[in-house]
Amino acid sequence: DAMVIQNPRYQVTQFGKPVTLSCSQTLNHNVMYWYQQKSSQAPKLLFHYYDKDFNNEADTPDNFQSRRPNTSFCFLDIRSPGLGDAAMYLCATSRDQGPEQYFGPGTRLTVT
Amino acid sequence: RKEVEQDPGPFNVPEGATVAFNCTYSNSASQSFFWYRQDCRKEPKLLMSVYSSGNEDGRFTAQLNRASQYISLLIRDSKLSDSATYLCVVKGGGFKTIFGAGTRLFVKA
């Protein structure tokens, strides 16, 4: 059974049109992460939630926001997607600081 | 300079070969190290943690050299199913997690 679920798996949005990606987990992990991975590049951490505490990476653009309404769910909001935001977005979870992070299958975002 | 650097490859090896990947990291304060495997268009999955004393898991051996700030992964007796991208991962204190861009491996019959 899937432990970290991401919906949708593929998302197409228009330039400038807000989009929300969702992640849910059945592991009851207290930490949830959002990564951006572009083709042939490393996954890049955007932010993470430690319980309800939101932690933004210093170089994450303001265009990216996140919400975590409860332990199981976390959302990534892109307020005004640009062409450069086309990427795979990976959600991951861990219990406290790890060591292992469990990844969802990702949402591939296309911006037209 | 990237915080975590890997040779992107690809490494093309025949079945049964031994192959080694290296990864260097720039932050000497890094505390924990891992190798993840990522299949094409799939999510990363933990392959193994890397300990200072070195560690082995079946055909896979990981080594850490703190003085030179590199970690390595050795795969013995390569299988077709080992074909994937291998990501080097470095963590400092807290939750900061830095992934390398990965080394691609193709194992051919």
mmCIF file with all atom_site columns, C-alpha atoms in Angstrom:
data_model
loop_
_atom_site.group_PDB
_atom_site.id
_atom_site.type_symbol
_atom_site.label_atom_id
_atom_site.label_alt_id
_atom_site.label_comp_id
_atom_site.label_asym_id
_atom_site.label_entity_id
_atom_site.label_seq_id
_atom_site.pdbx_PDB_ins_code
_atom_site.Cartn_x
_atom_site.Cartn_y
_atom_site.Cartn_z
_atom_site.occupancy
_atom_site.B_iso_or_equiv
_atom_site.pdbx_formal_charge
_atom_site.auth_seq_id
_atom_site.auth_comp_id
_atom_site.auth_asym_id
_atom_site.auth_atom_id
_atom_site.pdbx_PDB_model_num
ATOM 1   C CA . ASP A 1 1   ? 0.000  0.000  0.000   1.00 0.00 ? 1   ASP A CA 1
ATOM 2   C CA . ALA A 1 2   ? 1.210  3.467  -0.883  1.00 0.00 ? 2   ALA A CA 1
ATOM 3   C CA . MET A 1 3   ? 2.532  5.306  2.156   1.00 0.00 ? 3   MET A CA 1
ATOM 4   C CA . VAL A 1 4   ? 3.110  8.739  0.629   1.00 0.00 ? 4   VAL A CA 1
ATOM 5   C CA . ILE A 1 5   ? 0.535  9.694  -1.956  1.00 0.00 ? 5   ILE A CA 1
ATOM 6   C CA . GLN A 1 6   ? 0.706  12.639 -4.293  1.00 0.00 ? 6   GLN A CA 1
ATOM 7   C CA . ASN A 1 7   ? -2.112 14.002 -6.396  1.00 0.00 ? 7   ASN A CA 1
ATOM 8   C CA . PRO A 1 8   ? -2.331 14.624 -9.197  1.00 0.00 ? 8   PRO A CA 1
ATOM 9   C CA . ARG A 1 9   ? 0.537  12.698 -10.772 1.00 0.00 ? 9   ARG A CA 1
ATOM 10  C CA . TYR A 1 10  ? 0.545  15.059 -13.744 1.00 0.00 ? 10  TYR A CA 1
ATOM 11  C CA . GLN A 1 11  ? -0.589 18.658 -13.659 1.00 0.00 ? 11  GLN A CA 1
ATOM 12  C CA . VAL A 1 12  ? -0.763 21.143 -16.495 1.00 0.00 ? 12  VAL A CA 1
ATOM 13  C CA . THR A 1 13  ? -1.301 24.788 -15.663 1.00 0.00 ? 13  THR A CA 1
ATOM 14  C CA . GLN A 1 14  ? -1.118 28.032 -17.541 1.00 0.00 ? 14  GLN A CA 1
ATOM 15  C CA . PHE A 1 15  ? 1.497  30.679 -17.021 1.00 0.00 ? 15  PHE A CA 1
ATOM 16  C CA . GLY A 1 16  ? 0.446  32.755 -14.023 1.00 0.00 ? 16  GLY A CA 1
ATOM 17  C CA . LYS A 1 17  ? -2.494 30.554 -13.025 1.00 0.00 ? 17  LYS A CA 1
ATOM 18  C CA . PRO A 1 18  ? -2.300 29.406 -9.381  1.00 0.00 ? 18  PRO A CA 1
ATOM 19  C CA . VAL A 1 19  ? -1.922 25.699 -8.844  1.00 0.00 ? 19  VAL A CA 1
ATOM 20  C CA . THR A 1 20  ? -2.003 23.452 -5.774  1.00 0.00 ? 20  THR A CA 1
ATOM 21  C CA . LEU A 1 21  ? -0.304 20.096 -5.428  1.00 0.00 ? 21  LEU A CA 1
ATOM 22  C CA . SER A 1 22  ? -1.265 17.734 -2.639  1.00 0.00 ? 22  SER A CA 1
ATOM 23  C CA . CYS A 1 23  ? 0.498  15.134 -0.554  1.00 0.00 ? 23  CYS A CA 1
ATOM 24  C CA . SER A 1 24  ? -0.861 12.732 2.015   1.00 0.00 ? 24  SER A CA 1
ATOM 25  C CA . GLN A 1 25  ? 0.820  10.097 4.151   1.00 0.00 ? 25  GLN A CA 1
ATOM 26  C CA . THR A 1 26  ? -0.213 7.080  6.166   1.00 0.00 ? 26  THR A CA 1
ATOM 27  C CA . LEU A 1 27  ? 3.065  6.812  8.093   1.00 0.00 ? 27  LEU A CA 1
ATOM 28  C CA . ASN A 1 28  ? 2.081  9.281  10.819  1.00 0.00 ? 28  ASN A CA 1
ATOM 29  C CA . HIS A 1 29  ? 5.447  10.970 10.375  1.00 0.00 ? 29  HIS A CA 1
ATOM 30  C CA . ASN A 1 30  ? 5.810  14.372 11.978  1.00 0.00 ? 30  ASN A CA 1
ATOM 31  C CA . VAL A 1 31  ? 8.008  15.866 9.267   1.00 0.00 ? 31  VAL A CA 1
ATOM 32  C CA . MET A 1 32  ? 6.913  16.545 5.697   1.00 0.00 ? 32  MET A CA 1
ATOM 33  C CA . TYR A 1 33  ? 9.114  17.982 2.951   1.00 0.00 ? 33  TYR A CA 1
ATOM 34  C CA . TRP A 1 34  ? 8.595  19.448 -0.492  1.00 0.00 ? 34  TRP A CA 1
ATOM 35  C CA . TYR A 1 35  ? 11.328 19.117 -3.114  1.00 0.00 ? 35  TYR A CA 1
ATOM 36  C CA . GLN A 1 36  ? 11.592 20.435 -6.655  1.00 0.00 ? 36  GLN A CA 1
ATOM 37  C CA . GLN A 1 37  ? 13.477 18.276 -9.158  1.00 0.00 ? 37  GLN A CA 1
ATOM 38  C CA . LYS A 1 38  ? 14.210 19.431 -12.675 1.00 0.00 ? 38  LYS A CA 1
ATOM 39  C CA . SER A 1 39  ? 15.404 17.089 -15.398 1.00 0.00 ? 39  SER A CA 1
ATOM 40  C CA . SER A 1 40  ? 18.815 15.539 -14.658 1.00 0.00 ? 40  SER A CA 1
ATOM 41  C CA . GLN A 1 41  ? 19.179 17.718 -11.573 1.00 0.00 ? 41  GLN A CA 1
ATOM 42  C CA . ALA A 1 42  ? 19.229 17.055 -7.871  1.00 0.00 ? 42  ALA A CA 1
ATOM 43  C CA . PRO A 1 43  ? 16.038 17.269 -5.833  1.00 0.00 ? 43  PRO A CA 1
ATOM 44  C CA . LYS A 1 44  ? 16.096 20.697 -4.218  1.00 0.00 ? 44  LYS A CA 1
ATOM 45  C CA . LEU A 1 45  ? 14.487 21.185 -0.833  1.00 0.00 ? 45  LEU A CA 1
ATOM 46  C CA . LEU A 1 46  ? 11.903 23.988 -0.887  1.00 0.00 ? 46  LEU A CA 1
ATOM 47  C CA . PHE A 1 47  ? 10.615 23.780 2.684   1.00 0.00 ? 47  PHE A CA 1
ATOM 48  C CA . HIS A 1 48  ? 9.567  21.386 5.372   1.00 0.00 ? 48  HIS A CA 1
ATOM 49  C CA . TYR A 1 49  ? 7.098  21.149 8.222   1.00 0.00 ? 49  TYR A CA 1
ATOM 50  C CA . TYR A 1 50  ? 8.193  19.828 11.579  1.00 0.00 ? 50  TYR A CA 1
ATOM 51  C CA . ASP A 1 51  ? 4.820  19.164 13.145  1.00 0.00 ? 51  ASP A CA 1
ATOM 52  C CA . LYS A 1 52  ? 3.077  22.507 12.605  1.00 0.00 ? 52  LYS A CA 1
ATOM 53  C CA . ASP A 1 53  ? 6.272  24.525 12.341  1.00 0.00 ? 53  ASP A CA 1
ATOM 54  C CA . PHE A 1 54  ? 6.953  25.721 8.807   1.00 0.00 ? 54  PHE A CA 1
ATOM 55  C CA . ASN A 1 55  ? 10.591 26.032 7.737   1.00 0.00 ? 55  ASN A CA 1
ATOM 56  C CA . ASN A 1 56  ? 11.369 27.755 4.477   1.00 0.00 ? 56  ASN A CA 1
ATOM 57  C CA . GLU A 1 57  ? 14.711 27.329 2.717   1.00 0.00 ? 57  GLU A CA 1
ATOM 58  C CA . ALA A 1 58  ? 16.417 30.689 2.246   1.00 0.00 ? 58  ALA A CA 1
ATOM 59  C CA . ASP A 1 59  ? 16.472 30.490 -1.552  1.00 0.00 ? 59  ASP A CA 1
ATOM 60  C CA . THR A 1 60  ? 12.893 29.294 -2.042  1.00 0.00 ? 60  THR A CA 1
ATOM 61  C CA . PRO A 1 61  ? 11.012 31.919 -4.065  1.00 0.00 ? 61  PRO A CA 1
ATOM 62  C CA . ASP A 1 62  ? 8.042  33.672 -2.436  1.00 0.00 ? 62  ASP A CA 1
ATOM 63  C CA . ASN A 1 63  ? 5.936  32.278 -5.268  1.00 0.00 ? 63  ASN A CA 1
ATOM 64  C CA . PHE A 1 64  ? 5.967  28.937 -3.439  1.00 0.00 ? 64  PHE A CA 1
ATOM 65  C CA . GLN A 1 65  ? 3.863  28.479 -0.326  1.00 0.00 ? 65  GLN A CA 1
ATOM 66  C CA . SER A 1 66  ? 2.778  25.498 1.707   1.00 0.00 ? 66  SER A CA 1
ATOM 67  C CA . ARG A 1 67  ? 0.010  24.481 4.068   1.00 0.00 ? 67  ARG A CA 1
ATOM 68  C CA . ARG A 1 68  ? -0.248 21.576 6.449   1.00 0.00 ? 68  ARG A CA 1
ATOM 69  C CA . PRO A 1 69  ? -3.769 21.391 7.873   1.00 0.00 ? 69  PRO A CA 1
ATOM 70  C CA . ASN A 1 70  ? -3.090 18.166 9.794   1.00 0.00 ? 70  ASN A CA 1
ATOM 71  C CA . THR A 1 71  ? -0.433 15.482 10.263  1.00 0.00 ? 71  THR A CA 1
ATOM 72  C CA . SER A 1 72  ? -1.473 13.539 7.181   1.00 0.00 ? 72  SER A CA 1
ATOM 73  C CA . PHE A 1 73  ? -1.780 16.241 4.547   1.00 0.00 ? 73  PHE A CA 1
ATOM 74  C CA . CYS A 1 74  ? 0.497  18.868 3.097   1.00 0.00 ? 74  CYS A CA 1
ATOM 75  C CA . PHE A 1 75  ? -0.084 21.174 0.132   1.00 0.00 ? 75  PHE A CA 1
ATOM 76  C CA . LEU A 1 76  ? 2.241  23.058 -2.179  1.00 0.00 ? 76  LEU A CA 1
ATOM 77  C CA . ASP A 1 77  ? 0.784  26.240 -3.627  1.00 0.00 ? 77  ASP A CA 1
ATOM 78  C CA . ILE A 1 78  ? 2.424  27.983 -6.557  1.00 0.00 ? 78  ILE A CA 1
ATOM 79  C CA . ARG A 1 79  ? 0.848  31.407 -6.741  1.00 0.00 ? 79  ARG A CA 1
ATOM 80  C CA . SER A 1 80  ? 1.928  32.475 -10.205 1.00 0.00 ? 80  SER A CA 1
ATOM 81  C CA . PRO A 1 81  ? 3.672  29.660 -12.049 1.00 0.00 ? 81  PRO A CA 1
ATOM 82  C CA . GLY A 1 82  ? 6.331  30.612 -14.523 1.00 0.00 ? 82  GLY A CA 1
ATOM 83  C CA . LEU A 1 83  ? 7.804  28.491 -17.283 1.00 0.00 ? 83  LEU A CA 1
ATOM 84  C CA . GLY A 1 84  ? 10.827 27.899 -15.070 1.00 0.00 ? 84  GLY A CA 1
ATOM 85  C CA . ASP A 1 85  ? 8.648  26.220 -12.455 1.00 0.00 ? 85  ASP A CA 1
ATOM 86  C CA . ALA A 1 86  ? 7.998  23.227 -14.692 1.00 0.00 ? 86  ALA A CA 1
ATOM 87  C CA . ALA A 1 87  ? 9.482  20.316 -12.786 1.00 0.00 ? 87  ALA A CA 1
ATOM 88  C CA . MET A 1 88  ? 8.777  17.209 -10.765 1.00 0.00 ? 88  MET A CA 1
ATOM 89  C CA . TYR A 1 89  ? 7.586  18.068 -7.260  1.00 0.00 ? 89  TYR A CA 1
ATOM 90  C CA . LEU A 1 90  ? 8.370  15.443 -4.670  1.00 0.00 ? 90  LEU A CA 1
ATOM 91  C CA . CYS A 1 91  ? 6.818  15.153 -1.239  1.00 0.00 ? 91  CYS A CA 1
ATOM 92  C CA . ALA A 1 92  ? 8.690  13.251 1.449   1.00 0.00 ? 92  ALA A CA 1
ATOM 93  C CA . THR A 1 93  ? 8.193  12.379 5.100   1.00 0.00 ? 93  THR A CA 1
ATOM 94  C CA . SER A 1 94  ? 10.368 11.376 8.000   1.00 0.00 ? 94  SER A CA 1
ATOM 95  C CA . ARG A 1 95  ? 10.085 10.701 11.671  1.00 0.00 ? 95  ARG A CA 1
ATOM 96  C CA . ASP A 1 96  ? 11.919 13.595 13.263  1.00 0.00 ? 96  ASP A CA 1
ATOM 97  C CA . GLN A 1 97  ? 15.292 14.063 11.530  1.00 0.00 ? 97  GLN A CA 1
ATOM 98  C CA . GLY A 1 98  ? 15.338 10.701 9.825   1.00 0.00 ? 98  GLY A CA 1
ATOM 99  C CA . PRO A 1 99  ? 17.622 9.068  8.791   1.00 0.00 ? 99  PRO A CA 1
ATOM 100 C CA . GLU A 1 100 ? 15.349 7.898  6.024   1.00 0.00 ? 100 GLU A CA 1
ATOM 101 C CA . GLN A 1 101 ? 12.977 10.078 4.055   1.00 0.00 ? 101 GLN A CA 1
ATOM 102 C CA . TYR A 1 102 ? 10.060 8.354  2.348   1.00 0.00 ? 102 TYR A CA 1
ATOM 103 C CA . PHE A 1 103 ? 9.152  9.891  -0.962  1.00 0.00 ? 103 PHE A CA 1
ATOM 104 C CA . GLY A 1 104 ? 5.892  10.006 -2.830  1.00 0.00 ? 104 GLY A CA 1
ATOM 105 C CA . PRO A 1 105 ? 5.814  9.289  -6.569  1.00 0.00 ? 105 PRO A CA 1
ATOM 106 C CA . GLY A 1 106 ? 5.881  12.976 -7.415  1.00 0.00 ? 106 GLY A CA 1
ATOM 107 C CA . THR A 1 107 ? 3.723  15.362 -9.408  1.00 0.00 ? 107 THR A CA 1
ATOM 108 C CA . ARG A 1 108 ? 5.061  16.387 -12.788 1.00 0.00 ? 108 ARG A CA 1
ATOM 109 C CA . LEU A 1 109 ? 4.076  19.997 -13.421 1.00 0.00 ? 109 LEU A CA 1
ATOM 110 C CA . THR A 1 110 ? 3.910  21.455 -16.903 1.00 0.00 ? 110 THR A CA 1
ATOM 111 C CA . VAL A 1 111 ? 3.447  25.207 -17.391 1.00 0.00 ? 111 VAL A CA 1
ATOM 112 C CA . THR A 1 112 ? 2.096  26.329 -20.756 1.00 0.00 ? 112 THR A CA 1
ATOM 113 C CA . ARG B 2 1   ? 30.981 25.123 -6.164  1.00 0.00 ? 1   ARG B CA 1
ATOM 114 C CA . LYS B 2 2   ? 28.026 22.787 -5.583  1.00 0.00 ? 2   LYS B CA 1
ATOM 115 C CA . GLU B 2 3   ? 27.505 21.561 -2.046  1.00 0.00 ? 3   GLU B CA 1
ATOM 116 C CA . VAL B 2 4   ? 27.379 17.950 -3.212  1.00 0.00 ? 4   VAL B CA 1
ATOM 117 C CA . GLU B 2 5   ? 29.065 16.898 -6.426  1.00 0.00 ? 5   GLU B CA 1
ATOM 118 C CA . GLN B 2 6   ? 28.853 13.664 -8.338  1.00 0.00 ? 6   GLN B CA 1
ATOM 119 C CA . ASP B 2 7   ? 30.118 12.460 -11.697 1.00 0.00 ? 7   ASP B CA 1
ATOM 120 C CA . PRO B 2 8   ? 26.900 12.350 -13.757 1.00 0.00 ? 8   PRO B CA 1
ATOM 121 C CA . GLY B 2 9   ? 28.140 9.409  -15.826 1.00 0.00 ? 9   GLY B CA 1
ATOM 122 C CA . PRO B 2 10  ? 26.650 7.482  -17.432 1.00 0.00 ? 10  PRO B CA 1
ATOM 123 C CA . PHE B 2 11  ? 28.561 4.426  -16.365 1.00 0.00 ? 11  PHE B CA 1
ATOM 124 C CA . ASN B 2 12  ? 27.942 1.588  -18.811 1.00 0.00 ? 12  ASN B CA 1
ATOM 125 C CA . VAL B 2 13  ? 29.019 -1.764 -17.403 1.00 0.00 ? 13  VAL B CA 1
ATOM 126 C CA . PRO B 2 14  ? 28.378 -5.407 -18.247 1.00 0.00 ? 14  PRO B CA 1
ATOM 127 C CA . GLU B 2 15  ? 26.538 -7.711 -15.894 1.00 0.00 ? 15  GLU B CA 1
ATOM 128 C CA . GLY B 2 16  ? 28.814 -9.050 -13.205 1.00 0.00 ? 16  GLY B CA 1
ATOM 129 C CA . ALA B 2 17  ? 31.116 -6.036 -13.233 1.00 0.00 ? 17  ALA B CA 1
ATOM 130 C CA . THR B 2 18  ? 32.193 -4.070 -10.183 1.00 0.00 ? 18  THR B CA 1
ATOM 131 C CA . VAL B 2 19  ? 31.527 -0.345 -10.355 1.00 0.00 ? 19  VAL B CA 1
ATOM 132 C CA . ALA B 2 20  ? 32.329 2.489  -7.968  1.00 0.00 ? 20  ALA B CA 1
ATOM 133 C CA . PHE B 2 21  ? 30.891 5.972  -7.607  1.00 0.00 ? 21  PHE B CA 1
ATOM 134 C CA . ASN B 2 22  ? 32.325 8.862  -5.663  1.00 0.00 ? 22  ASN B CA 1
ATOM 135 C CA . CYS B 2 23  ? 30.695 11.950 -4.243  1.00 0.00 ? 23  CYS B CA 1
ATOM 136 C CA . THR B 2 24  ? 32.298 15.010 -2.684  1.00 0.00 ? 24  THR B CA 1
ATOM 137 C CA . TYR B 2 25  ? 30.718 17.484 -0.297  1.00 0.00 ? 25  TYR B CA 1
ATOM 138 C CA . SER B 2 26  ? 31.778 20.994 0.613   1.00 0.00 ? 26  SER B CA 1
ATOM 139 C CA . ASN B 2 27  ? 30.490 21.477 4.153   1.00 0.00 ? 27  ASN B CA 1
ATOM 140 C CA . SER B 2 28  ? 32.894 19.958 6.636   1.00 0.00 ? 28  SER B CA 1
ATOM 141 C CA . ALA B 2 29  ? 30.206 20.217 9.328   1.00 0.00 ? 29  ALA B CA 1
ATOM 142 C CA . SER B 2 30  ? 27.988 17.696 7.508   1.00 0.00 ? 30  SER B CA 1
ATOM 143 C CA . GLN B 2 31  ? 26.876 15.002 9.870   1.00 0.00 ? 31  GLN B CA 1
ATOM 144 C CA . SER B 2 32  ? 25.129 12.199 8.042   1.00 0.00 ? 32  SER B CA 1
ATOM 145 C CA . PHE B 2 33  ? 25.419 10.669 4.623   1.00 0.00 ? 33  PHE B CA 1
ATOM 146 C CA . PHE B 2 34  ? 23.303 8.426  2.467   1.00 0.00 ? 34  PHE B CA 1
ATOM 147 C CA . TRP B 2 35  ? 22.980 6.858  -0.940  1.00 0.00 ? 35  TRP B CA 1
ATOM 148 C CA . TYR B 2 36  ? 19.550 6.915  -2.561  1.00 0.00 ? 36  TYR B CA 1
ATOM 149 C CA . ARG B 2 37  ? 18.529 5.169  -5.735  1.00 0.00 ? 37  ARG B CA 1
ATOM 150 C CA . GLN B 2 38  ? 16.201 6.775  -8.273  1.00 0.00 ? 38  GLN B CA 1
ATOM 151 C CA . ASP B 2 39  ? 14.765 4.835  -11.171 1.00 0.00 ? 39  ASP B CA 1
ATOM 152 C CA . CYS B 2 40  ? 13.771 6.685  -14.316 1.00 0.00 ? 40  CYS B CA 1
ATOM 153 C CA . ARG B 2 41  ? 10.785 8.985  -13.640 1.00 0.00 ? 41  ARG B CA 1
ATOM 154 C CA . LYS B 2 42  ? 10.325 7.517  -10.163 1.00 0.00 ? 42  LYS B CA 1
ATOM 155 C CA . GLU B 2 43  ? 10.905 8.800  -6.665  1.00 0.00 ? 43  GLU B CA 1
ATOM 156 C CA . PRO B 2 44  ? 14.206 8.424  -4.782  1.00 0.00 ? 44  PRO B CA 1
ATOM 157 C CA . LYS B 2 45  ? 14.463 5.521  -2.341  1.00 0.00 ? 45  LYS B CA 1
ATOM 158 C CA . LEU B 2 46  ? 17.030 5.014  0.377   1.00 0.00 ? 46  LEU B CA 1
ATOM 159 C CA . LEU B 2 47  ? 19.685 2.500  -0.624  1.00 0.00 ? 47  LEU B CA 1
ATOM 160 C CA . MET B 2 48  ? 21.896 2.733  2.425   1.00 0.00 ? 48  MET B CA 1
ATOM 161 C CA . SER B 2 49  ? 23.249 5.033  5.073   1.00 0.00 ? 49  SER B CA 1
ATOM 162 C CA . VAL B 2 50  ? 26.997 5.668  5.125   1.00 0.00 ? 50  VAL B CA 1
ATOM 163 C CA . TYR B 2 51  ? 28.883 5.270  8.374   1.00 0.00 ? 51  TYR B CA 1
ATOM 164 C CA . SER B 2 52  ? 32.367 6.430  9.281   1.00 0.00 ? 52  SER B CA 1
ATOM 165 C CA . SER B 2 53  ? 33.559 2.883  9.683   1.00 0.00 ? 53  SER B CA 1
ATOM 166 C CA . GLY B 2 54  ? 32.192 1.882  6.298   1.00 0.00 ? 54  GLY B CA 1
ATOM 167 C CA . ASN B 2 55  ? 29.299 -0.462 5.863   1.00 0.00 ? 55  ASN B CA 1
ATOM 168 C CA . GLU B 2 56  ? 28.166 -3.237 3.578   1.00 0.00 ? 56  GLU B CA 1
ATOM 169 C CA . ASP B 2 57  ? 24.761 -4.454 2.515   1.00 0.00 ? 57  ASP B CA 1
ATOM 170 C CA . GLY B 2 58  ? 24.987 -7.481 0.261   1.00 0.00 ? 58  GLY B CA 1
ATOM 171 C CA . ARG B 2 59  ? 26.659 -6.428 -2.966  1.00 0.00 ? 59  ARG B CA 1
ATOM 172 C CA . PHE B 2 60  ? 26.798 -2.779 -1.912  1.00 0.00 ? 60  PHE B CA 1
ATOM 173 C CA . THR B 2 61  ? 29.591 -1.184 0.124   1.00 0.00 ? 61  THR B CA 1
ATOM 174 C CA . ALA B 2 62  ? 29.635 2.439  1.239   1.00 0.00 ? 62  ALA B CA 1
ATOM 175 C CA . GLN B 2 63  ? 32.640 4.333  2.583   1.00 0.00 ? 63  GLN B CA 1
ATOM 176 C CA . LEU B 2 64  ? 33.035 7.769  4.137   1.00 0.00 ? 64  LEU B CA 1
ATOM 177 C CA . ASN B 2 65  ? 36.264 9.774  4.189   1.00 0.00 ? 65  ASN B CA 1
ATOM 178 C CA . ARG B 2 66  ? 35.678 12.821 6.373   1.00 0.00 ? 66  ARG B CA 1
ATOM 179 C CA . ALA B 2 67  ? 39.199 14.172 5.957   1.00 0.00 ? 67  ALA B CA 1
ATOM 180 C CA . SER B 2 68  ? 38.825 14.366 2.193   1.00 0.00 ? 68  SER B CA 1
ATOM 181 C CA . GLN B 2 69  ? 35.076 15.003 2.338   1.00 0.00 ? 69  GLN B CA 1
ATOM 182 C CA . TYR B 2 70  ? 33.964 12.284 0.006   1.00 0.00 ? 70  TYR B CA 1
ATOM 183 C CA . ILE B 2 71  ? 31.794 9.229  0.141   1.00 0.00 ? 71  ILE B CA 1
ATOM 184 C CA . SER B 2 72  ? 31.807 6.246  -2.152  1.00 0.00 ? 72  SER B CA 1
ATOM 185 C CA . LEU B 2 73  ? 29.519 3.449  -3.245  1.00 0.00 ? 73  LEU B CA 1
ATOM 186 C CA . LEU B 2 74  ? 30.828 0.157  -4.596  1.00 0.00 ? 74  LEU B CA 1
ATOM 187 C CA . ILE B 2 75  ? 28.532 -2.271 -6.382  1.00 0.00 ? 75  ILE B CA 1
ATOM 188 C CA . ARG B 2 76  ? 29.833 -5.784 -6.906  1.00 0.00 ? 76  ARG B CA 1
ATOM 189 C CA . ASP B 2 77  ? 28.472 -8.357 -9.351  1.00 0.00 ? 77  ASP B CA 1
ATOM 190 C CA . SER B 2 78  ? 26.252 -5.804 -11.089 1.00 0.00 ? 78  SER B CA 1
ATOM 191 C CA . LYS B 2 79  ? 22.753 -6.907 -12.083 1.00 0.00 ? 79  LYS B CA 1
ATOM 192 C CA . LEU B 2 80  ? 20.543 -5.560 -14.840 1.00 0.00 ? 80  LEU B CA 1
ATOM 193 C CA . SER B 2 81  ? 18.203 -4.375 -12.097 1.00 0.00 ? 81  SER B CA 1
ATOM 194 C CA . ASP B 2 82  ? 20.943 -2.135 -10.680 1.00 0.00 ? 82  ASP B CA 1
ATOM 195 C CA . SER B 2 83  ? 20.445 0.224  -13.625 1.00 0.00 ? 83  SER B CA 1
ATOM 196 C CA . ALA B 2 84  ? 19.319 3.502  -12.069 1.00 0.00 ? 84  ALA B CA 1
ATOM 197 C CA . THR B 2 85  ? 20.560 6.896  -10.929 1.00 0.00 ? 85  THR B CA 1
ATOM 198 C CA . TYR B 2 86  ? 22.419 6.879  -7.626  1.00 0.00 ? 86  TYR B CA 1
ATOM 199 C CA . LEU B 2 87  ? 22.025 10.029 -5.551  1.00 0.00 ? 87  LEU B CA 1
ATOM 200 C CA . CYS B 2 88  ? 24.496 11.060 -2.892  1.00 0.00 ? 88  CYS B CA 1
ATOM 201 C CA . VAL B 2 89  ? 22.774 12.775 0.051   1.00 0.00 ? 89  VAL B CA 1
ATOM 202 C CA . VAL B 2 90  ? 24.354 14.853 2.800   1.00 0.00 ? 90  VAL B CA 1
ATOM 203 C CA . LYS B 2 91  ? 22.703 16.217 5.919   1.00 0.00 ? 91  LYS B CA 1
ATOM 204 C CA . GLY B 2 92  ? 23.941 18.799 8.374   1.00 0.00 ? 92  GLY B CA 1
ATOM 205 C CA . GLY B 2 93  ? 22.383 19.271 11.755  1.00 0.00 ? 93  GLY B CA 1
ATOM 206 C CA . GLY B 2 94  ? 18.640 19.593 11.630  1.00 0.00 ? 94  GLY B CA 1
ATOM 207 C CA . PHE B 2 95  ? 16.582 18.933 8.545   1.00 0.00 ? 95  PHE B CA 1
ATOM 208 C CA . LYS B 2 96  ? 18.705 20.466 5.809   1.00 0.00 ? 96  LYS B CA 1
ATOM 209 C CA . THR B 2 97  ? 19.152 17.758 3.196   1.00 0.00 ? 97  THR B CA 1
ATOM 210 C CA . ILE B 2 98  ? 21.356 18.228 0.162   1.00 0.00 ? 98  ILE B CA 1
ATOM 211 C CA . PHE B 2 99  ? 21.081 15.857 -2.770  1.00 0.00 ? 99  PHE B CA 1
ATOM 212 C CA . GLY B 2 100 ? 23.664 15.416 -5.472  1.00 0.00 ? 100 GLY B CA 1
ATOM 213 C CA . ALA B 2 101 ? 22.472 15.401 -9.056  1.00 0.00 ? 101 ALA B CA 1
ATOM 214 C CA . GLY B 2 102 ? 23.156 11.690 -9.301  1.00 0.00 ? 102 GLY B CA 1
ATOM 215 C CA . THR B 2 103 ? 25.299 9.245  -11.221 1.00 0.00 ? 103 THR B CA 1
ATOM 216 C CA . ARG B 2 104 ? 23.558 7.225  -13.919 1.00 0.00 ? 104 ARG B CA 1
ATOM 217 C CA . LEU B 2 105 ? 24.372 3.534  -14.170 1.00 0.00 ? 105 LEU B CA 1
ATOM 218 C CA . PHE B 2 106 ? 23.447 1.253  -17.055 1.00 0.00 ? 106 PHE B CA 1
ATOM 219 C CA . VAL B 2 107 ? 24.116 -2.443 -16.623 1.00 0.00 ? 107 VAL B CA 1
ATOM 220 C CA . LYS B 2 108 ? 23.979 -4.390 -19.870 1.00 0.00 ? 108 LYS B CA 1
ATOM 221 C CA . ALA B 2 109 ? 23.633 -8.085 -20.560 1.00 0.00 ? 109 ALA B CA 1
#
